Coordinates of C-alpha atoms in Angstrom, one line a residue:
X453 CA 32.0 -2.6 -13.2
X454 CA 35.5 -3.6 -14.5
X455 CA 33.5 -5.6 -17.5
X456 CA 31.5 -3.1 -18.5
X457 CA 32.3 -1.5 -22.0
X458 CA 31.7 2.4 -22.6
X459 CA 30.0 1.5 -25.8
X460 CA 27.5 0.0 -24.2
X461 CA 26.2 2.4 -22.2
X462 CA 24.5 5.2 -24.3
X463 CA 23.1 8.4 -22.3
X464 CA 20.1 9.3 -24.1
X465 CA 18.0 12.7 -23.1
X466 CA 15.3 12.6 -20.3
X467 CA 11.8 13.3 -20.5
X468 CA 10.3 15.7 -18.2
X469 CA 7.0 14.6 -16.3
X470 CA 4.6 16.9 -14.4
X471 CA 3.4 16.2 -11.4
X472 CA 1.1 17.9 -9.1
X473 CA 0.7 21.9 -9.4
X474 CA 2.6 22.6 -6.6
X475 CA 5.5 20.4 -9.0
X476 CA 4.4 22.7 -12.0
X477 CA 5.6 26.0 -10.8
X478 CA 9.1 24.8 -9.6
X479 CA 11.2 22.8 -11.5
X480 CA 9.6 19.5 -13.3
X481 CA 11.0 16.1 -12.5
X482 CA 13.1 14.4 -15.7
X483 CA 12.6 10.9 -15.7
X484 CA 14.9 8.6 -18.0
X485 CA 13.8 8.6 -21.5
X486 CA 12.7 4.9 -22.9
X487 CA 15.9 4.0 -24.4
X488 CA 18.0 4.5 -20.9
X489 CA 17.0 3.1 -18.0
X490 CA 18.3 -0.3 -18.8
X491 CA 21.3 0.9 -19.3
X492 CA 21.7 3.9 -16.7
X493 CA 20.5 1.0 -13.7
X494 CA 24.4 -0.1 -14.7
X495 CA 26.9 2.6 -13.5
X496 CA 24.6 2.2 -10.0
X497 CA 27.3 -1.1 -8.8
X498 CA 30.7 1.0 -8.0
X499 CA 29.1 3.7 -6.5
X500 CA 26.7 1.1 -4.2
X501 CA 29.8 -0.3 -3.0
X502 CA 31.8 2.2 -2.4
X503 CA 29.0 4.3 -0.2
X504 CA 29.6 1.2 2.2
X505 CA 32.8 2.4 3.5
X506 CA 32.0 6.6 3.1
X507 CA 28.5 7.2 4.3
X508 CA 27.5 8.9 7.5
X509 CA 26.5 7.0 10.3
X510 CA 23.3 9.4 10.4
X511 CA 22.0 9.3 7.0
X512 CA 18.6 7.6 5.9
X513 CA 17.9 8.6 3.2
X514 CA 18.1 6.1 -0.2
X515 CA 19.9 3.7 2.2
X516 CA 18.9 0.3 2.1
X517 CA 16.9 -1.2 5.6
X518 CA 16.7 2.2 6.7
X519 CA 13.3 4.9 6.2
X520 CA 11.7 8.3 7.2
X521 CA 10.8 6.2 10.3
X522 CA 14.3 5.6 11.3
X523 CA 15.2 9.6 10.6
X524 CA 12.1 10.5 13.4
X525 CA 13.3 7.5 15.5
X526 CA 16.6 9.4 15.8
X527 CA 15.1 12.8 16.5
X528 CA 13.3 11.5 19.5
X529 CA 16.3 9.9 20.6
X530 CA 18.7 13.4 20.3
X531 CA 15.7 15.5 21.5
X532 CA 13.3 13.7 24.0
X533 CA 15.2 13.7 27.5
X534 CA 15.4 16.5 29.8
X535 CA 19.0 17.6 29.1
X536 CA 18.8 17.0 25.5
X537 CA 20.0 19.9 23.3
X538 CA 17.2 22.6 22.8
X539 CA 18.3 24.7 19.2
X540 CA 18.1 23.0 16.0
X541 CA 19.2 24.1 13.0
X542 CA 16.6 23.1 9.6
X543 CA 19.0 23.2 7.0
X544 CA 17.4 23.4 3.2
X545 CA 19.8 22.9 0.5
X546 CA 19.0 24.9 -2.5
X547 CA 17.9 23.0 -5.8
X548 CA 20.2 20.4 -4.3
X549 CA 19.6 17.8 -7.6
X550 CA 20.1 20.7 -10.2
X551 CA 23.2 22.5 -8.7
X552 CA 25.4 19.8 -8.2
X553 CA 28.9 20.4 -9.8
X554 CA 29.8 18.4 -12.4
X555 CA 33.4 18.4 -11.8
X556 CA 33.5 17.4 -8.6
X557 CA 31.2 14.6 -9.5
X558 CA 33.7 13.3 -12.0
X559 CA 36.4 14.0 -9.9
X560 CA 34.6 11.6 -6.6
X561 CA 32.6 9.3 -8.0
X562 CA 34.2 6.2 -8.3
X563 CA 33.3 4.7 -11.8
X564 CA 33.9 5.8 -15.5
X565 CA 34.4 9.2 -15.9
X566 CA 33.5 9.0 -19.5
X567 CA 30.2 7.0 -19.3
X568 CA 29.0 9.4 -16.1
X569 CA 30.2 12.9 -18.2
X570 CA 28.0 11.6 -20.8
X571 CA 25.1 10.3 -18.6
X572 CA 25.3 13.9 -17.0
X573 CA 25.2 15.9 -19.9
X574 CA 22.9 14.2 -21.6
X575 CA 20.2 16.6 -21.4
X576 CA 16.5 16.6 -21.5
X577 CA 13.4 17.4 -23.8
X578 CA 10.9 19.7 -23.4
X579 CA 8.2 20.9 -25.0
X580 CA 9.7 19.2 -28.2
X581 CA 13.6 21.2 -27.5
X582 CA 16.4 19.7 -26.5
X583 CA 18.5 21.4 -23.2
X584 CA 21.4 20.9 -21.8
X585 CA 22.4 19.8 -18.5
X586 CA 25.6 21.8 -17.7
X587 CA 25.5 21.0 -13.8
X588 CA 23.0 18.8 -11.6
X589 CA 21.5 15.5 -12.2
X590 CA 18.4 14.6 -12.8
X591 CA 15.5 14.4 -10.4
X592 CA 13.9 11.1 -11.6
X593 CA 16.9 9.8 -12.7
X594 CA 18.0 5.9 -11.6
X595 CA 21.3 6.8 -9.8
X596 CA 20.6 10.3 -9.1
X597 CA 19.5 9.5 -5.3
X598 CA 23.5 7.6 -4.9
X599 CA 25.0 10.3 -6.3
X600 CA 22.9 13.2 -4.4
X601 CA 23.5 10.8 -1.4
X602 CA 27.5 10.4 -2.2
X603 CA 27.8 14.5 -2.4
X604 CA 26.1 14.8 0.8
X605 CA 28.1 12.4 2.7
X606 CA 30.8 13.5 4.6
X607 CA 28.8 16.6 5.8
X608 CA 28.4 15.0 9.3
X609 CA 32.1 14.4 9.5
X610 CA 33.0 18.4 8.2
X611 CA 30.5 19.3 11.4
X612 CA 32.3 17.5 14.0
X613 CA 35.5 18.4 13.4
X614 CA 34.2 21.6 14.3
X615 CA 32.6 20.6 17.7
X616 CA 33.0 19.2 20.9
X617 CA 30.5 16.7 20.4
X618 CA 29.6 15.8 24.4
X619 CA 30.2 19.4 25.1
X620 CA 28.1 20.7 22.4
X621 CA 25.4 18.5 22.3
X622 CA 25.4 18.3 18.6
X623 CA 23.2 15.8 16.8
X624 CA 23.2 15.4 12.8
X625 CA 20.5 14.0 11.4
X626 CA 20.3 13.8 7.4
X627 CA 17.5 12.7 4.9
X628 CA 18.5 12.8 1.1
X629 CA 18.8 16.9 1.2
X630 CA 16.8 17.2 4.2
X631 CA 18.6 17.9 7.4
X632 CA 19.0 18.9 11.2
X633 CA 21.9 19.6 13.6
X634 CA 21.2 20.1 17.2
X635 CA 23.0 22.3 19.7
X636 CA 23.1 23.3 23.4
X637 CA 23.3 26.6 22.2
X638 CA 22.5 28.6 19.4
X639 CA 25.9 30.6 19.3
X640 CA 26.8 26.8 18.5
X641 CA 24.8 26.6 15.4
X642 CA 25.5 30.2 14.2
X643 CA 28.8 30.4 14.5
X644 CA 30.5 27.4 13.9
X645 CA 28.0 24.3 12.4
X646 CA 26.4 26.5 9.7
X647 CA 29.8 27.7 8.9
X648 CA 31.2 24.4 8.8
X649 CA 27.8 23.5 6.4
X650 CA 28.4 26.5 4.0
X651 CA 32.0 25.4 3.7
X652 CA 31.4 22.1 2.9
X653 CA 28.3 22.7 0.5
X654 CA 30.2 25.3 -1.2
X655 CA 33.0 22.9 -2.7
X656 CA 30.3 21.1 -4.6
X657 CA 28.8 24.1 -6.0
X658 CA 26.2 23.8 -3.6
X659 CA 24.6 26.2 -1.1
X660 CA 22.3 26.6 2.4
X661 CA 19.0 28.2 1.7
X662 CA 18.9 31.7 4.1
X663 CA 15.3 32.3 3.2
X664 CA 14.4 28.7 4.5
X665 CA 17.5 27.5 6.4
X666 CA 16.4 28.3 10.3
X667 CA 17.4 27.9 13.8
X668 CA 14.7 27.3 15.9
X669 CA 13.9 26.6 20.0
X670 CA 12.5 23.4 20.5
X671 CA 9.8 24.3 22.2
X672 CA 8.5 26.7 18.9
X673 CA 9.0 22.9 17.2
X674 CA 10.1 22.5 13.8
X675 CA 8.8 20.1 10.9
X676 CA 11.1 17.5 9.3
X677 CA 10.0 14.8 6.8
X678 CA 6.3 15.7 7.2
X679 CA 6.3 15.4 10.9
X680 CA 6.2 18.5 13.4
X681 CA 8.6 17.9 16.4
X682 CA 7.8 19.6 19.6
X683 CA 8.5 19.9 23.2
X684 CA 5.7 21.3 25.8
X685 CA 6.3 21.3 29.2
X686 CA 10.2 19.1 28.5
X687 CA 7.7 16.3 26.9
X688 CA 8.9 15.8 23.2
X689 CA 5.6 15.4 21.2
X690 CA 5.8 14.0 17.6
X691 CA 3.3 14.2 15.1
X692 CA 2.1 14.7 11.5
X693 CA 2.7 18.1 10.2
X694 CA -0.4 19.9 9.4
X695 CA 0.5 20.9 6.0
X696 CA 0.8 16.6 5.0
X697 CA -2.3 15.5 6.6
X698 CA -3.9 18.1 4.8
X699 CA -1.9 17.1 1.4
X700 CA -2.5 13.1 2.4
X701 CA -7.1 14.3 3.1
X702 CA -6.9 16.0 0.1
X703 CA -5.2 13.3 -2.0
X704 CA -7.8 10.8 -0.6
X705 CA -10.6 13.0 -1.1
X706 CA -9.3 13.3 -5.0
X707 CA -9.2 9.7 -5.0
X708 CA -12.7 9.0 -3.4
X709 CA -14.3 11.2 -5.8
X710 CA -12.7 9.9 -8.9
X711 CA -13.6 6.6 -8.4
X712 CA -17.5 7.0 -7.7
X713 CA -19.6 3.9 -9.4
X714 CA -16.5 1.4 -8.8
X715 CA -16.5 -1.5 -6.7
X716 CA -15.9 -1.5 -3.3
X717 CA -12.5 -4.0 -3.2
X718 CA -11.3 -1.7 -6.0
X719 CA -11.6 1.5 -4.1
X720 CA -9.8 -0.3 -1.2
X721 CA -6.9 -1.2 -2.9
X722 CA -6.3 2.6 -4.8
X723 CA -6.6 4.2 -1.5
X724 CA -4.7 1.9 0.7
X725 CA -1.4 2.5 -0.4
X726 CA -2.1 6.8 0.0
X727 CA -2.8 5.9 3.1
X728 CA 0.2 3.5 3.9
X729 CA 2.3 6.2 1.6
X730 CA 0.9 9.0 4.1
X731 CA 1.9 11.0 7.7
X732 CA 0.1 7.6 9.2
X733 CA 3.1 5.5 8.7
X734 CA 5.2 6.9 11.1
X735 CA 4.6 5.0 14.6
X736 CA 4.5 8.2 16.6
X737 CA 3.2 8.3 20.3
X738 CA 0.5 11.2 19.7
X739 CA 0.1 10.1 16.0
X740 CA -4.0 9.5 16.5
X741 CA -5.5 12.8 17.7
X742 CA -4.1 14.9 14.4
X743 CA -6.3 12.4 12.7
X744 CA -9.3 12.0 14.7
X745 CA -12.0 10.3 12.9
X746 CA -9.9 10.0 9.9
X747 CA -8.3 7.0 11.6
X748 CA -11.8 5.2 11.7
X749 CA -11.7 5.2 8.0
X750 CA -7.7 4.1 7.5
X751 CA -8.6 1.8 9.7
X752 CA -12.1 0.0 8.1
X753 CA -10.3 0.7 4.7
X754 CA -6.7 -1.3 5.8
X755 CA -8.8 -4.4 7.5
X756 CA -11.3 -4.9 4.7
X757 CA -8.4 -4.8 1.8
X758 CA -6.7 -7.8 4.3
X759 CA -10.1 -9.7 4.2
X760 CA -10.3 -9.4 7.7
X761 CA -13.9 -8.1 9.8
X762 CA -14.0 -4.5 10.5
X763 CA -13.8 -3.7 14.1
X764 CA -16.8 -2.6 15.9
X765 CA -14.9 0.3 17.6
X766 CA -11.7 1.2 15.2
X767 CA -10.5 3.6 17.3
X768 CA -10.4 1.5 20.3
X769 CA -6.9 0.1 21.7

């Protein structure tokens, strides 16, 4: 970082890209423009190192060796035993990428100031105009995951200095923007960790959703990271959300049907990774009924991509 010359790191303007429709009517994602990922991959080493040392111990996401997997794994852990905490708290940050202050990213992160105010303001195209970008970075954008993630952290820290933690029964658990905090009780969550959230949020001109921030009783369940969480009869019970497996059965229907007069092996190999990429990835103990038959078919479609004989009975085992 020390060698790096501000001359040779130019910020050029992104390039929006739409997505799905759902992407359409919110904001669309602005992905580096031609001339600047090379050169905006090179601000990402001081940052990287420093996260190291500042990070929360329960954030996932962006980190390296850790997944969405890891996230669930730590909600069954908080949530699954008979005197685990029974409120949660489903925080939802706002446009978390587009609202983050500028100045306080200038003033924390620690590399150039001058070659991140221009990376930041560098602005975007669309529909042939040129905008500024006056606050926020970019969704798309090759460091904008470290820097969301080096906002964010600290936010577990700012809870417990609130709490008991034993006492409590408080639990943090973050993904990029997505988080939860458990509680013992729900006085907890109201009166001092969503407090302690707003505070914290508020000095990076962030804020807490109301419409979709919620505290919730476990046994109503909640859904985090695609996955509903659950407890019926004190027996914590994790598994794909309905809203994603009717995204990923859609997304493979799309696929199926666009691809009608191609070869077999060529289907296989387009729909595998939807399938990988899906709810089916998290290793959840009541993971297979949501599915039903449809994990006859992931699982024909997986073996014959490996070269491997289908099984007689997929579902079997």
């Amino acid at each position: 970082m020390q060698n790096l010359k501000r001359r040779g790191l130019p910020a050029a303007p992104l390039a929006p890209t739409l997505h799905s429709e759902k992407e359409r009517q919110a904001a669309p994602l602005k992905h580096p423009h031609p001339a600047g990922p090379r050169h905006a991959s090179a601000p990402r080493a001081g940052p990287q190192a420093h996260r190291r040392n500042g990070r929360d111990r329960n954030s996932y996401g962006f980190r390296e060796g850790r997944s969405c997997a890891d996230a669930i794994g730590q909600c069954f852990c908080a949530l699954a035993k008979s005197y685990a905490p029974v409120w949660v708290l489903e925080g939802d940050i706002k446009s978390c990428f587009d609202r983050i202050s500028h100045p306080w990213l200038l003033a924390n992160i620690p590399m150039d100031a001058s070659s991140l105010r221009r990376w930041l303001e560098a602005g975007y195209w669309e529909k042939g105009r040129l905008f500024p970008t006056r606050e926020g970075t970019p969704q798309g954008g090759i460091i904008s995951p470290l820097l969301a993630n080096l906002t964010l952290d600290g936010m577990e820290k700012a809870i417990r200095r609130r709490i008991k933690t034993r006492r409590d029964q408080v639990n943090f658990i973050r993904y990029a923007d997505d988080f939860i905090v458990t509680a013992r009780t729900k006085a907890t969550l109201e009166q001092m960790v969503k407090p302690a959230v707003v505070d914290f949020l508020a000095q990076r001109g962030l804020e807490l959703s109301e419409q979709k921030t919620t505290i919730t009783h476990i046994e109503a369940g909640f859904n985090f990271l695609g996955q509903n969480v659950r407890k019926y009869r004190n027996k914590l019970v994790i598994k794909p959300a309905k809203e994603g497996l009717k995204a990923l059965v859609q997304k493979s229907r799309e696929c199926i049907k666009g691809m009608l007069g191609q070869k077999a092996e060529t289907l296989i190999k387009t729909l595998n990774p939807i399938l990988r990429d899906g709810p089916i990835i998290i290793a959840t103990s009541a993971r297979r009924k949501p599915f039903g038959p449809r994990n006859v078919s992931s699982a024909t479609n997986c073996c014959v991509g490996r070269g491997e004989p289908i099984p007689a009975n997929p579902t079997a085992g």
